Tab-separated table of N, CA, C and O in Angstrom:
chain	number	residue	atom	x	y	z
A	1	MET	N	-20.028	48.351	53.563
A	1	MET	CA	-18.849	48.144	54.384
A	1	MET	C	-18.445	46.680	54.278
A	1	MET	O	-19.285	45.793	54.256
A	2	ARG	N	-17.147	46.434	54.240
A	2	ARG	CA	-16.638	45.073	54.166
A	2	ARG	C	-16.851	44.368	55.500
A	2	ARG	O	-16.837	44.993	56.553
A	3	ARG	N	-16.994	43.073	55.428
A	3	ARG	CA	-17.088	42.278	56.659
A	3	ARG	C	-15.791	42.372	57.412
A	3	ARG	O	-14.708	42.325	56.840
A	4	GLY	N	-15.873	42.545	58.679
A	4	GLY	CA	-14.696	42.583	59.521
A	4	GLY	C	-14.069	43.961	59.617
A	4	GLY	O	-13.127	44.152	60.360
A	5	ALA	N	-14.543	44.880	58.820
A	5	ALA	CA	-14.010	46.239	58.882
A	5	ALA	C	-14.736	46.987	59.987
A	5	ALA	O	-15.939	46.907	60.107
A	6	GLY	N	-13.983	47.694	60.777
A	6	GLY	CA	-14.583	48.488	61.835
A	6	GLY	C	-15.307	49.692	61.267
A	6	GLY	O	-15.132	50.053	60.107
A	7	PRO	N	-16.156	50.335	62.071
A	7	PRO	CA	-16.911	51.479	61.572
A	7	PRO	C	-16.013	52.617	61.086
A	7	PRO	O	-16.339	53.309	60.134
A	8	GLU	N	-14.849	52.757	61.714
A	8	GLU	CA	-13.960	53.844	61.285
A	8	GLU	C	-13.423	53.601	59.885
A	8	GLU	O	-13.244	54.526	59.109
A	9	GLN	N	-13.179	52.321	59.503
A	9	GLN	CA	-12.703	52.018	58.162
A	9	GLN	C	-13.812	52.264	57.141
A	9	GLN	O	-13.558	52.820	56.080
A	10	GLY	N	-15.017	51.866	57.454
A	10	GLY	CA	-16.154	52.098	56.561
A	10	GLY	C	-16.410	53.579	56.387
A	10	GLY	O	-16.656	54.059	55.285
A	11	ASN	N	-16.346	54.323	57.486
A	11	ASN	CA	-16.567	55.764	57.414
A	11	ASN	C	-15.469	56.453	56.608
A	11	ASN	O	-15.740	57.399	55.880
A	12	ALA	N	-14.239	56.000	56.730
A	12	ALA	CA	-13.139	56.590	55.974
A	12	ALA	C	-13.361	56.385	54.483
A	12	ALA	O	-13.129	57.289	53.677
A	13	HIS	N	-13.821	55.184	54.105
A	13	HIS	CA	-14.082	54.895	52.696
A	13	HIS	C	-15.223	55.779	52.180
A	13	HIS	O	-15.118	56.370	51.100
A	14	ILE	N	-16.291	55.873	52.935
A	14	ILE	CA	-17.427	56.710	52.541
A	14	ILE	C	-16.983	58.167	52.422
A	14	ILE	O	-17.337	58.859	51.474
A	15	HIS	N	-16.163	58.619	53.354
A	15	HIS	CA	-15.667	59.992	53.326
A	15	HIS	C	-14.815	60.230	52.077
A	15	HIS	O	-14.932	61.265	51.413
A	16	ALA	N	-13.971	59.279	51.714
A	16	ALA	CA	-13.118	59.428	50.525
A	16	ALA	C	-13.962	59.501	49.260
A	16	ALA	O	-13.710	60.330	48.382
A	17	VAL	N	-14.989	58.651	49.153
A	17	VAL	CA	-15.882	58.671	47.992
A	17	VAL	C	-16.640	59.991	47.949
A	17	VAL	O	-16.758	60.626	46.901
A	18	PHE	N	-17.115	60.450	49.092
A	18	PHE	CA	-17.829	61.725	49.178
A	18	PHE	C	-16.940	62.865	48.685
A	18	PHE	O	-17.362	63.703	47.887
A	19	LEU	N	-15.691	62.895	49.116
A	19	LEU	CA	-14.780	63.960	48.698
A	19	LEU	C	-14.526	63.918	47.191
A	19	LEU	O	-14.482	64.966	46.538
A	20	LEU	N	-14.372	62.723	46.638
A	20	LEU	CA	-14.155	62.621	45.199
A	20	LEU	C	-15.346	63.160	44.420
A	20	LEU	O	-15.185	63.843	43.413
A	21	LEU	N	-16.549	62.877	44.891
A	21	LEU	CA	-17.743	63.325	44.183
A	21	LEU	C	-18.015	64.805	44.398
A	21	LEU	O	-18.299	65.538	43.462
A	22	VAL	N	-17.937	65.259	45.625
A	22	VAL	CA	-18.296	66.634	45.940
A	22	VAL	C	-17.177	67.601	45.580
A	22	VAL	O	-17.409	68.663	45.014
A	23	MET	N	-15.949	67.253	45.889
A	23	MET	CA	-14.830	68.166	45.667
A	23	MET	C	-14.317	68.105	44.229
A	23	MET	O	-13.547	68.941	43.818
A	24	ASN	N	-14.745	67.111	43.454
A	24	ASN	CA	-14.341	66.998	42.060
A	24	ASN	C	-12.817	66.945	41.914
A	24	ASN	O	-12.212	67.747	41.213
A	25	TYR	N	-12.214	66.002	42.609
A	25	TYR	CA	-10.778	65.810	42.521
A	25	TYR	C	-10.381	65.323	41.135
A	25	TYR	O	-11.134	64.642	40.465
A	26	PHE	N	-9.163	65.669	40.740
A	26	PHE	CA	-8.580	65.092	39.541
A	26	PHE	C	-7.168	64.641	39.877
A	26	PHE	O	-6.561	65.109	40.823
A	27	ARG	N	-6.671	63.707	39.098
A	27	ARG	CA	-5.337	63.156	39.315
A	27	ARG	C	-4.403	63.624	38.202
A	27	ARG	O	-4.843	63.978	37.120
A	28	ILE	N	-3.113	63.570	38.498
A	28	ILE	CA	-2.090	63.930	37.528
A	28	ILE	C	-1.077	62.792	37.472
A	28	ILE	O	-0.607	62.325	38.500
A	29	LYS	N	-0.789	62.350	36.258
A	29	LYS	CA	0.216	61.302	36.062
A	29	LYS	C	1.336	61.868	35.205
A	29	LYS	O	1.120	62.214	34.041
A	30	GLU	N	2.519	61.988	35.795
A	30	GLU	CA	3.687	62.484	35.079
A	30	GLU	C	4.334	61.356	34.273
A	30	GLU	O	4.203	60.187	34.610
A	31	ASN	N	5.062	61.737	33.214
A	31	ASN	CA	5.794	60.782	32.368
A	31	ASN	C	4.900	59.652	31.875
A	31	ASN	O	5.298	58.489	31.867
A	32	SER	N	3.695	60.011	31.468
A	32	SER	CA	2.715	59.033	31.016
A	32	SER	C	3.037	58.525	29.612
A	32	SER	O	3.293	59.317	28.694
A	33	PHE	N	2.992	57.224	29.446
A	33	PHE	CA	3.216	56.620	28.134
A	33	PHE	C	2.151	57.080	27.148
A	33	PHE	O	2.452	57.357	25.975
A	34	ILE	N	0.915	57.191	27.599
A	34	ILE	CA	-0.184	57.631	26.735
A	34	ILE	C	0.088	59.050	26.224
A	34	ILE	O	-0.069	59.340	25.038
A	35	ALA	N	0.489	59.941	27.122
A	35	ALA	CA	0.794	61.314	26.718
A	35	ALA	C	2.026	61.352	25.805
A	35	ALA	O	2.117	62.201	24.916
A	36	ARG	N	2.939	60.442	26.027
A	36	ARG	CA	4.123	60.373	25.157
A	36	ARG	C	3.720	60.067	23.720
A	36	ARG	O	4.229	60.659	22.772
A	37	LEU	N	2.761	59.155	23.554
A	37	LEU	CA	2.250	58.847	22.217
A	37	LEU	C	1.599	60.079	21.595
A	37	LEU	O	1.782	60.363	20.408
A	38	GLY	N	0.830	60.811	22.417
A	38	GLY	CA	0.206	62.041	21.934
A	38	GLY	C	1.227	63.082	21.526
A	38	GLY	O	1.053	63.783	20.523
A	39	ALA	N	2.307	63.184	22.288
A	39	ALA	CA	3.366	64.145	21.967
A	39	ALA	C	4.008	63.812	20.627
A	39	ALA	O	4.306	64.707	19.826
A	40	ARG	N	4.196	62.532	20.370
A	40	ARG	CA	4.759	62.121	19.080
A	40	ARG	C	3.821	62.491	17.942
A	40	ARG	O	4.247	63.024	16.921
A	41	LYS	N	2.534	62.194	18.126
A	41	LYS	CA	1.543	62.473	17.084
A	41	LYS	C	1.456	63.973	16.812
A	41	LYS	O	1.385	64.402	15.665
A	42	LEU	N	1.471	64.776	17.878
A	42	LEU	CA	1.349	66.228	17.738
A	42	LEU	C	2.695	66.906	17.456
A	42	LEU	O	2.740	68.120	17.269
A	43	LYS	N	3.767	66.109	17.489
A	43	LYS	CA	5.128	66.641	17.310
A	43	LYS	C	5.383	67.785	18.287
A	43	LYS	O	5.804	68.881	17.912
A	44	SER	N	5.120	67.480	19.549
A	44	SER	CA	5.260	68.475	20.612
A	44	SER	C	6.167	67.936	21.710
A	44	SER	O	6.179	66.733	21.975
A	45	GLY	N	6.896	68.826	22.348
A	45	GLY	CA	7.790	68.422	23.430
A	45	GLY	C	7.067	68.165	24.737
A	45	GLY	O	7.546	67.410	25.576
A	46	ASN	N	5.908	68.796	24.906
A	46	ASN	CA	5.138	68.547	26.130
A	46	ASN	C	3.660	68.468	25.794
A	46	ASN	O	3.157	69.197	24.947
A	47	VAL	N	2.992	67.533	26.448
A	47	VAL	CA	1.587	67.252	26.173
A	47	VAL	C	0.877	66.907	27.470
A	47	VAL	O	1.468	66.291	28.366
A	48	ALA	N	-0.379	67.307	27.542
A	48	ALA	CA	-1.290	66.829	28.588
A	48	ALA	C	-2.479	66.206	27.869
A	48	ALA	O	-2.995	66.765	26.909
A	49	MET	N	-2.869	65.036	28.329
A	49	MET	CA	-4.042	64.343	27.792
A	49	MET	C	-4.886	63.887	28.969
A	49	MET	O	-4.348	63.439	29.977
A	50	VAL	N	-6.186	63.992	28.830
A	50	VAL	CA	-7.088	63.586	29.901
A	50	VAL	C	-7.761	62.277	29.530
A	50	VAL	O	-8.247	62.113	28.411
A	51	ILE	N	-7.794	61.367	30.490
A	51	ILE	CA	-8.614	60.161	30.387
A	51	ILE	C	-9.363	60.064	31.701
A	51	ILE	O	-8.748	59.902	32.767
A	52	GLY	N	-10.673	60.211	31.643
A	52	GLY	CA	-11.497	60.210	32.855
A	52	GLY	C	-11.179	61.418	33.714
A	52	GLY	O	-11.358	62.555	33.300
A	53	ARG	N	-10.681	61.175	34.911
A	53	ARG	CA	-10.312	62.242	35.847
A	53	ARG	C	-8.799	62.398	35.980
A	53	ARG	O	-8.325	63.049	36.898
A	54	THR	N	-8.049	61.779	35.088
A	54	THR	CA	-6.596	61.821	35.185
A	54	THR	C	-6.002	62.627	34.038
A	54	THR	O	-6.303	62.378	32.868
A	55	VAL	N	-5.154	63.587	34.381
A	55	VAL	CA	-4.397	64.356	33.406
A	55	VAL	C	-3.050	63.650	33.241
A	55	VAL	O	-2.284	63.529	34.194
A	56	HIS	N	-2.797	63.156	32.046
A	56	HIS	CA	-1.553	62.455	31.724
A	56	HIS	C	-0.591	63.460	31.120
A	56	HIS	O	-0.930	64.126	30.133
A	57	LEU	N	0.603	63.577	31.708
A	57	LEU	CA	1.602	64.541	31.252
A	57	LEU	C	2.800	63.863	30.614
A	57	LEU	O	3.229	62.795	31.061
A	58	TRP	N	3.350	64.514	29.587
A	58	TRP	CA	4.622	64.116	29.005
A	58	TRP	C	5.417	65.393	28.740
A	58	TRP	O	4.906	66.339	28.138
A	59	GLY	N	6.646	65.428	29.218
A	59	GLY	CA	7.501	66.572	28.990
A	59	GLY	C	7.194	67.757	29.885
A	59	GLY	O	7.667	68.865	29.645
A	60	ALA	N	6.399	67.537	30.903
A	60	ALA	CA	6.061	68.595	31.863
A	60	ALA	C	5.905	67.963	33.239
A	60	ALA	O	5.453	66.823	33.358
A	61	THR	N	6.269	68.712	34.248
A	61	THR	CA	6.092	68.227	35.613
A	61	THR	C	4.720	68.655	36.134
A	61	THR	O	4.087	69.546	35.568
A	62	ARG	N	4.316	68.012	37.200
A	62	ARG	CA	3.067	68.373	37.869
A	62	ARG	C	3.090	69.853	38.246
A	62	ARG	O	2.125	70.572	38.002
A	63	SER	N	4.193	70.326	38.819
A	63	SER	CA	4.255	71.718	39.277
A	63	SER	C	4.227	72.689	38.097
A	63	SER	O	3.573	73.739	38.170
A	64	ALA	N	4.901	72.365	36.998
A	64	ALA	CA	4.866	73.236	35.813
A	64	ALA	C	3.454	73.290	35.229
A	64	ALA	O	2.980	74.354	34.824
A	65	PHE	N	2.789	72.144	35.172
A	65	PHE	CA	1.417	72.093	34.675
A	65	PHE	C	0.501	72.947	35.552
A	65	PHE	O	-0.235	73.794	35.054
A	66	LEU	N	0.553	72.738	36.862
A	66	LEU	CA	-0.339	73.465	37.773
A	66	LEU	C	-0.039	74.964	37.803
A	66	LEU	O	-0.921	75.762	38.133
A	67	ALA	N	1.171	75.364	37.448
A	67	ALA	CA	1.527	76.782	37.428
A	67	ALA	C	0.968	77.501	36.196
A	67	ALA	O	0.888	78.731	36.179
A	68	ASP	N	0.552	76.756	35.185
A	68	ASP	CA	0.030	77.341	33.951
A	68	ASP	C	-1.499	77.262	33.970
A	68	ASP	O	-2.099	76.267	33.555
A	69	GLU	N	-2.144	78.320	34.467
A	69	GLU	CA	-3.601	78.294	34.673
A	69	GLU	C	-4.378	78.062	33.378
A	69	GLU	O	-5.396	77.375	33.394
A	70	ARG	N	-3.932	78.622	32.280
A	70	ARG	CA	-4.646	78.408	31.011
A	70	ARG	C	-4.621	76.923	30.627
A	70	ARG	O	-5.637	76.375	30.195
A	71	TRP	N	-3.469	76.285	30.810
A	71	TRP	CA	-3.341	74.867	30.491
A	71	TRP	C	-4.214	74.030	31.422
A	71	TRP	O	-4.917	73.115	30.977
A	72	VAL	N	-4.192	74.361	32.701
A	72	VAL	CA	-5.013	73.633	33.671
A	72	VAL	C	-6.492	73.777	33.313
A	72	VAL	O	-7.242	72.792	33.300
A	73	ARG	N	-6.932	75.001	33.027
A	73	ARG	CA	-8.343	75.227	32.669
A	73	ARG	C	-8.737	74.408	31.443
A	73	ARG	O	-9.834	73.838	31.396
A	74	HIS	N	-7.859	74.358	30.458
A	74	HIS	CA	-8.115	73.586	29.240
A	74	HIS	C	-8.361	72.114	29.581
A	74	HIS	O	-9.353	71.515	29.152
A	75	GLU	N	-7.459	71.540	30.364
A	75	GLU	CA	-7.582	70.115	30.702
A	75	GLU	C	-8.773	69.845	31.626
A	75	GLU	O	-9.421	68.804	31.517
A	76	LEU	N	-9.082	70.783	32.520
A	76	LEU	CA	-10.252	70.612	33.388
A	76	LEU	C	-11.541	70.604	32.569
A	76	LEU	O	-12.490	69.890	32.904
A	77	LYS	N	-11.582	71.381	31.492
A	77	LYS	CA	-12.762	71.350	30.615
A	77	LYS	C	-12.916	69.970	30.007
A	77	LYS	O	-14.020	69.451	29.878
A	78	HIS	N	-11.783	69.323	29.653
A	78	HIS	CA	-11.884	67.956	29.130
A	78	HIS	C	-12.430	67.007	30.199
A	78	HIS	O	-13.215	66.113	29.884
A	79	ILE	N	-12.055	67.205	31.451
A	79	ILE	CA	-12.616	66.370	32.523
A	79	ILE	C	-14.126	66.587	32.605
A	79	ILE	O	-14.895	65.627	32.734
A	80	GLU	N	-14.570	67.834	32.506
A	80	GLU	CA	-16.016	68.102	32.498
A	80	GLU	C	-16.692	67.431	31.307
A	80	GLU	O	-17.808	66.928	31.432
A	81	GLN	N	-16.029	67.413	30.160
A	81	GLN	CA	-16.591	66.748	28.983
A	81	GLN	C	-16.722	65.246	29.220
A	81	GLN	O	-17.725	64.634	28.846
A	82	TYR	N	-15.723	64.655	29.850
A	82	TYR	CA	-15.824	63.233	30.212
A	82	TYR	C	-17.011	63.011	31.139
A	82	TYR	O	-17.746	62.026	31.015
A	83	GLN	N	-17.196	63.901	32.097
A	83	GLN	CA	-18.310	63.764	33.039
A	83	GLN	C	-19.651	63.895	32.312
A	83	GLN	O	-20.607	63.209	32.632
A	84	ARG	N	-19.709	64.777	31.338
A	84	ARG	CA	-20.943	65.011	30.590
A	84	ARG	C	-21.302	63.819	29.710
A	84	ARG	O	-22.464	63.408	29.648
A	85	TYR	N	-20.318	63.251	29.008
A	85	TYR	CA	-20.592	62.215	28.018
A	85	TYR	C	-20.288	60.805	28.483
A	85	TYR	O	-20.764	59.852	27.877
A	86	GLY	N	-19.479	60.644	29.515
A	86	GLY	CA	-19.003	59.323	29.891
A	86	GLY	C	-17.745	59.004	29.090
A	86	GLY	O	-17.504	59.599	28.030
A	87	ILE	N	-16.946	58.078	29.589
A	87	ILE	CA	-15.647	57.821	28.987
A	87	ILE	C	-15.757	57.333	27.539
A	87	ILE	O	-15.143	57.906	26.636
A	88	LEU	N	-16.520	56.291	27.287
A	88	LEU	CA	-16.577	55.730	25.936
A	88	LEU	C	-17.197	56.706	24.945
A	88	LEU	O	-16.681	56.883	23.828
A	89	ARG	N	-18.277	57.358	25.330
A	89	ARG	CA	-18.931	58.310	24.426
A	89	ARG	C	-18.012	59.505	24.140
A	89	ARG	O	-17.931	59.974	23.003
A	90	PHE	N	-17.318	59.999	25.181
A	90	PHE	CA	-16.382	61.103	24.956
A	90	PHE	C	-15.291	60.691	23.980
A	90	PHE	O	-14.995	61.422	23.026
A	91	LEU	N	-14.663	59.540	24.217
A	91	LEU	CA	-13.575	59.092	23.345
A	91	LEU	C	-14.051	58.930	21.903
A	91	LEU	O	-13.359	59.322	20.963
A	92	PHE	N	-15.263	58.372	21.725
A	92	PHE	CA	-15.814	58.215	20.379
A	92	PHE	C	-16.044	59.577	19.735
A	92	PHE	O	-15.664	59.803	18.589
A	93	LYS	N	-16.685	60.511	20.468
A	93	LYS	CA	-16.946	61.852	19.937
A	93	LYS	C	-15.638	62.560	19.586
A	93	LYS	O	-15.530	63.191	18.536
A	94	TYR	N	-14.663	62.467	20.474
A	94	TYR	CA	-13.388	63.152	20.252
A	94	TYR	C	-12.704	62.614	19.001
A	94	TYR	O	-12.232	63.381	18.165
A	95	LEU	N	-12.660	61.302	18.872
A	95	LEU	CA	-12.030	60.683	17.711
A	95	LEU	C	-12.783	61.056	16.427
A	95	LEU	O	-12.161	61.479	15.435
A	96	ALA	N	-14.109	60.928	16.442
A	96	ALA	CA	-14.910	61.236	15.254
A	96	ALA	C	-14.778	62.703	14.865
A	96	ALA	O	-14.609	63.032	13.677
A	97	GLN	N	-14.835	63.602	15.852
A	97	GLN	CA	-14.715	65.028	15.562
A	97	GLN	C	-13.313	65.382	15.066
A	97	GLN	O	-13.154	66.221	14.179
A	98	SER	N	-12.295	64.747	15.636
A	98	SER	CA	-10.923	65.016	15.205
A	98	SER	C	-10.700	64.567	13.773
A	98	SER	O	-10.012	65.247	13.001
A	99	ILE	N	-11.287	63.439	13.395
A	99	ILE	CA	-11.172	62.957	12.020
A	99	ILE	C	-11.930	63.892	11.076
A	99	ILE	O	-11.422	64.278	10.020
A	100	LYS	N	-13.134	64.278	11.467
A	100	LYS	CA	-13.980	65.107	10.599
A	100	LYS	C	-13.463	66.542	10.458
A	100	LYS	O	-13.452	67.098	9.366
A	101	TYR	N	-13.046	67.154	11.581
A	101	TYR	CA	-12.699	68.575	11.581
A	101	TYR	C	-11.203	68.858	11.747
A	101	TYR	O	-10.777	69.997	11.593
A	102	GLY	N	-10.434	67.845	12.119
A	102	GLY	CA	-9.030	68.060	12.455
A	102	GLY	C	-8.906	68.446	13.921
A	102	GLY	O	-9.879	68.885	14.548
A	103	TYR	N	-7.713	68.281	14.456
A	103	TYR	CA	-7.503	68.529	15.895
A	103	TYR	C	-7.887	69.947	16.299
A	103	TYR	O	-8.637	70.158	17.245
A	104	TYR	N	-7.404	70.943	15.579
A	104	TYR	CA	-7.608	72.329	15.983
A	104	TYR	C	-9.076	72.744	15.910
A	104	TYR	O	-9.556	73.508	16.741
A	105	ASN	N	-9.816	72.247	14.931
A	105	ASN	CA	-11.220	72.628	14.750
A	105	ASN	C	-12.207	71.662	15.388
A	105	ASN	O	-13.411	71.833	15.234
A	106	CYS	N	-11.713	70.655	16.084
A	106	CYS	CA	-12.568	69.702	16.794
A	106	CYS	C	-13.418	70.484	17.804
A	106	CYS	O	-12.879	71.238	18.618
A	107	PRO	N	-14.756	70.363	17.770
A	107	PRO	CA	-15.600	71.121	18.701
A	107	PRO	C	-15.256	70.916	20.183
A	107	PRO	O	-15.341	71.873	20.963
A	108	LEU	N	-14.837	69.719	20.566
A	108	LEU	CA	-14.455	69.499	21.964
A	108	LEU	C	-13.182	70.267	22.309
A	108	LEU	O	-13.043	70.786	23.424
A	109	GLU	N	-12.253	70.379	21.356
A	109	GLU	CA	-11.039	71.172	21.577
A	109	GLU	C	-11.359	72.661	21.596
A	109	GLU	O	-10.790	73.413	22.387
A	110	LYS	N	-12.268	73.097	20.744
A	110	LYS	CA	-12.678	74.512	20.739
A	110	LYS	C	-13.292	74.891	22.088
A	110	LYS	O	-13.013	75.954	22.635
A	111	GLU	N	-14.125	74.003	22.622
A	111	GLU	CA	-14.733	74.241	23.932
A	111	GLU	C	-13.664	74.317	25.027
A	111	GLU	O	-13.724	75.169	25.916
A	112	ALA	N	-12.671	73.446	24.942
A	112	ALA	CA	-11.591	73.453	25.938
A	112	ALA	C	-10.740	74.717	25.803
A	112	ALA	O	-10.333	75.304	26.810
A	113	ARG	N	-10.479	75.152	24.581
A	113	ARG	CA	-9.719	76.401	24.402
A	113	ARG	C	-10.499	77.593	24.937
A	113	ARG	O	-9.915	78.504	25.525
A	114	ALA	N	-11.811	77.607	24.754
A	114	ALA	CA	-12.633	78.704	25.286
A	114	ALA	C	-12.569	78.735	26.811
A	114	ALA	O	-12.617	79.806	27.422
A	115	ALA	N	-12.450	77.566	27.438
A	115	ALA	CA	-12.389	77.483	28.909
A	115	ALA	C	-11.075	78.001	29.463
A	115	ALA	O	-10.972	78.262	30.661
A	116	GLU	N	-10.067	78.178	28.621
A	116	GLU	CA	-8.759	78.660	29.084
A	116	GLU	C	-8.852	80.042	29.731
A	116	GLU	O	-8.015	80.399	30.554
A	117	SER	N	-9.872	80.800	29.371
A	117	SER	CA	-10.039	82.136	29.952
A	117	SER	C	-11.185	82.189	30.959
A	117	SER	O	-11.629	83.263	31.334
A	118	ASP	N	-11.660	81.034	31.406
A	118	ASP	CA	-12.767	80.947	32.363
A	118	ASP	C	-12.233	80.640	33.760
A	118	ASP	O	-11.978	79.491	34.090
A	119	PRO	N	-12.075	81.671	34.606
A	119	PRO	CA	-11.525	81.421	35.941
A	119	PRO	C	-12.446	80.578	36.832
A	119	PRO	O	-11.980	79.938	37.763
A	120	ALA	N	-13.736	80.541	36.523
A	120	ALA	CA	-14.685	79.793	37.358
A	120	ALA	C	-14.428	78.296	37.338
A	120	ALA	O	-14.738	77.595	38.300
A	121	ILE	N	-13.842	77.787	36.265
A	121	ILE	CA	-13.618	76.342	36.180
A	121	ILE	C	-12.641	75.871	37.261
A	121	ILE	O	-12.758	74.761	37.769
A	122	LEU	N	-11.707	76.721	37.638
A	122	LEU	CA	-10.732	76.346	38.673
A	122	LEU	C	-11.410	76.096	40.018
A	122	LEU	O	-10.961	75.257	40.794
A	123	ALA	N	-12.493	76.804	40.285
A	123	ALA	CA	-13.195	76.652	41.564
A	123	ALA	C	-13.958	75.334	41.643
A	123	ALA	O	-14.315	74.891	42.738
A	124	ARG	N	-14.196	74.701	40.510
A	124	ARG	CA	-14.972	73.451	40.488
A	124	ARG	C	-14.113	72.206	40.664
A	124	ARG	O	-14.630	71.102	40.761
A	125	PHE	N	-12.795	72.359	40.690
A	125	PHE	CA	-11.890	71.212	40.766
A	125	PHE	C	-10.772	71.465	41.763
A	125	PHE	O	-10.435	72.606	42.049
A	126	THR	N	-10.184	70.381	42.234
A	126	THR	CA	-8.987	70.472	43.059
A	126	THR	C	-8.155	69.197	42.824
A	126	THR	O	-8.713	68.120	42.627
A	127	PRO	N	-6.824	69.313	42.795
A	127	PRO	CA	-6.009	68.103	42.629
A	127	PRO	C	-6.228	67.153	43.806
A	127	PRO	O	-6.405	67.581	44.941
A	128	ASP	N	-6.227	65.877	43.531
A	128	ASP	CA	-6.381	64.848	44.568
A	128	ASP	C	-5.181	64.937	45.518
A	128	ASP	O	-4.056	64.732	45.087
A	129	PRO	N	-5.412	65.252	46.795
A	129	PRO	CA	-4.284	65.406	47.713
A	129	PRO	C	-3.527	64.093	47.965
A	129	PRO	O	-2.381	64.113	48.400
A	130	GLN	N	-4.134	62.967	47.673
A	130	GLN	CA	-3.467	61.669	47.853
A	130	GLN	C	-2.641	61.287	46.632
A	130	GLN	O	-1.908	60.319	46.664
A	131	ASN	N	-2.763	62.049	45.532
A	131	ASN	CA	-2.172	61.684	44.249
A	131	ASN	C	-0.674	61.947	44.180
A	131	ASN	O	0.083	61.090	43.735
A	132	ASN	N	-0.228	63.128	44.524
A	132	ASN	CA	1.204	63.503	44.449
A	132	ASN	C	1.822	63.223	43.085
A	132	ASN	O	2.967	62.834	42.985
A	133	GLY	N	1.033	63.378	42.017
A	133	GLY	CA	1.576	63.227	40.671
A	133	GLY	C	1.579	61.818	40.144
A	133	GLY	O	2.019	61.574	39.043
A	134	ILE	N	1.085	60.859	40.901
A	134	ILE	CA	1.091	59.464	40.471
A	134	ILE	C	-0.345	58.984	40.432
A	134	ILE	O	-1.027	58.941	41.445
A	135	ALA	N	-0.841	58.688	39.231
A	135	ALA	CA	-2.225	58.245	39.101
A	135	ALA	C	-2.340	56.762	39.365
A	135	ALA	O	-1.412	56.030	39.289
């Protein structure tokens, strides 16, 4: 707890951290520059890219993304992969696998595509209620 902070402020912070860890919140960032770069590379009108716990969107709104359960499941699997490997290790593996096998045959992408039909993954995550589409 910070000096000068009352117990209610310290408890609120602890509660927020607890919710992030236990509830497995994720964030959504609309009109993301990073996703825009991905859309150009993939020659796609809409893209979602995950970095850590944030889903970066380009060409899609938060509500359109959340309405597409297969797409949400795919991106949530990438969040689980980040949790499994850590940010730097995941990014290295993803880049190396994409170079070696190509985007479609990248083992991390294959795992995410398989998760598109896994309804259980939705129960393990919830959008951050404080996010409102802005990471």
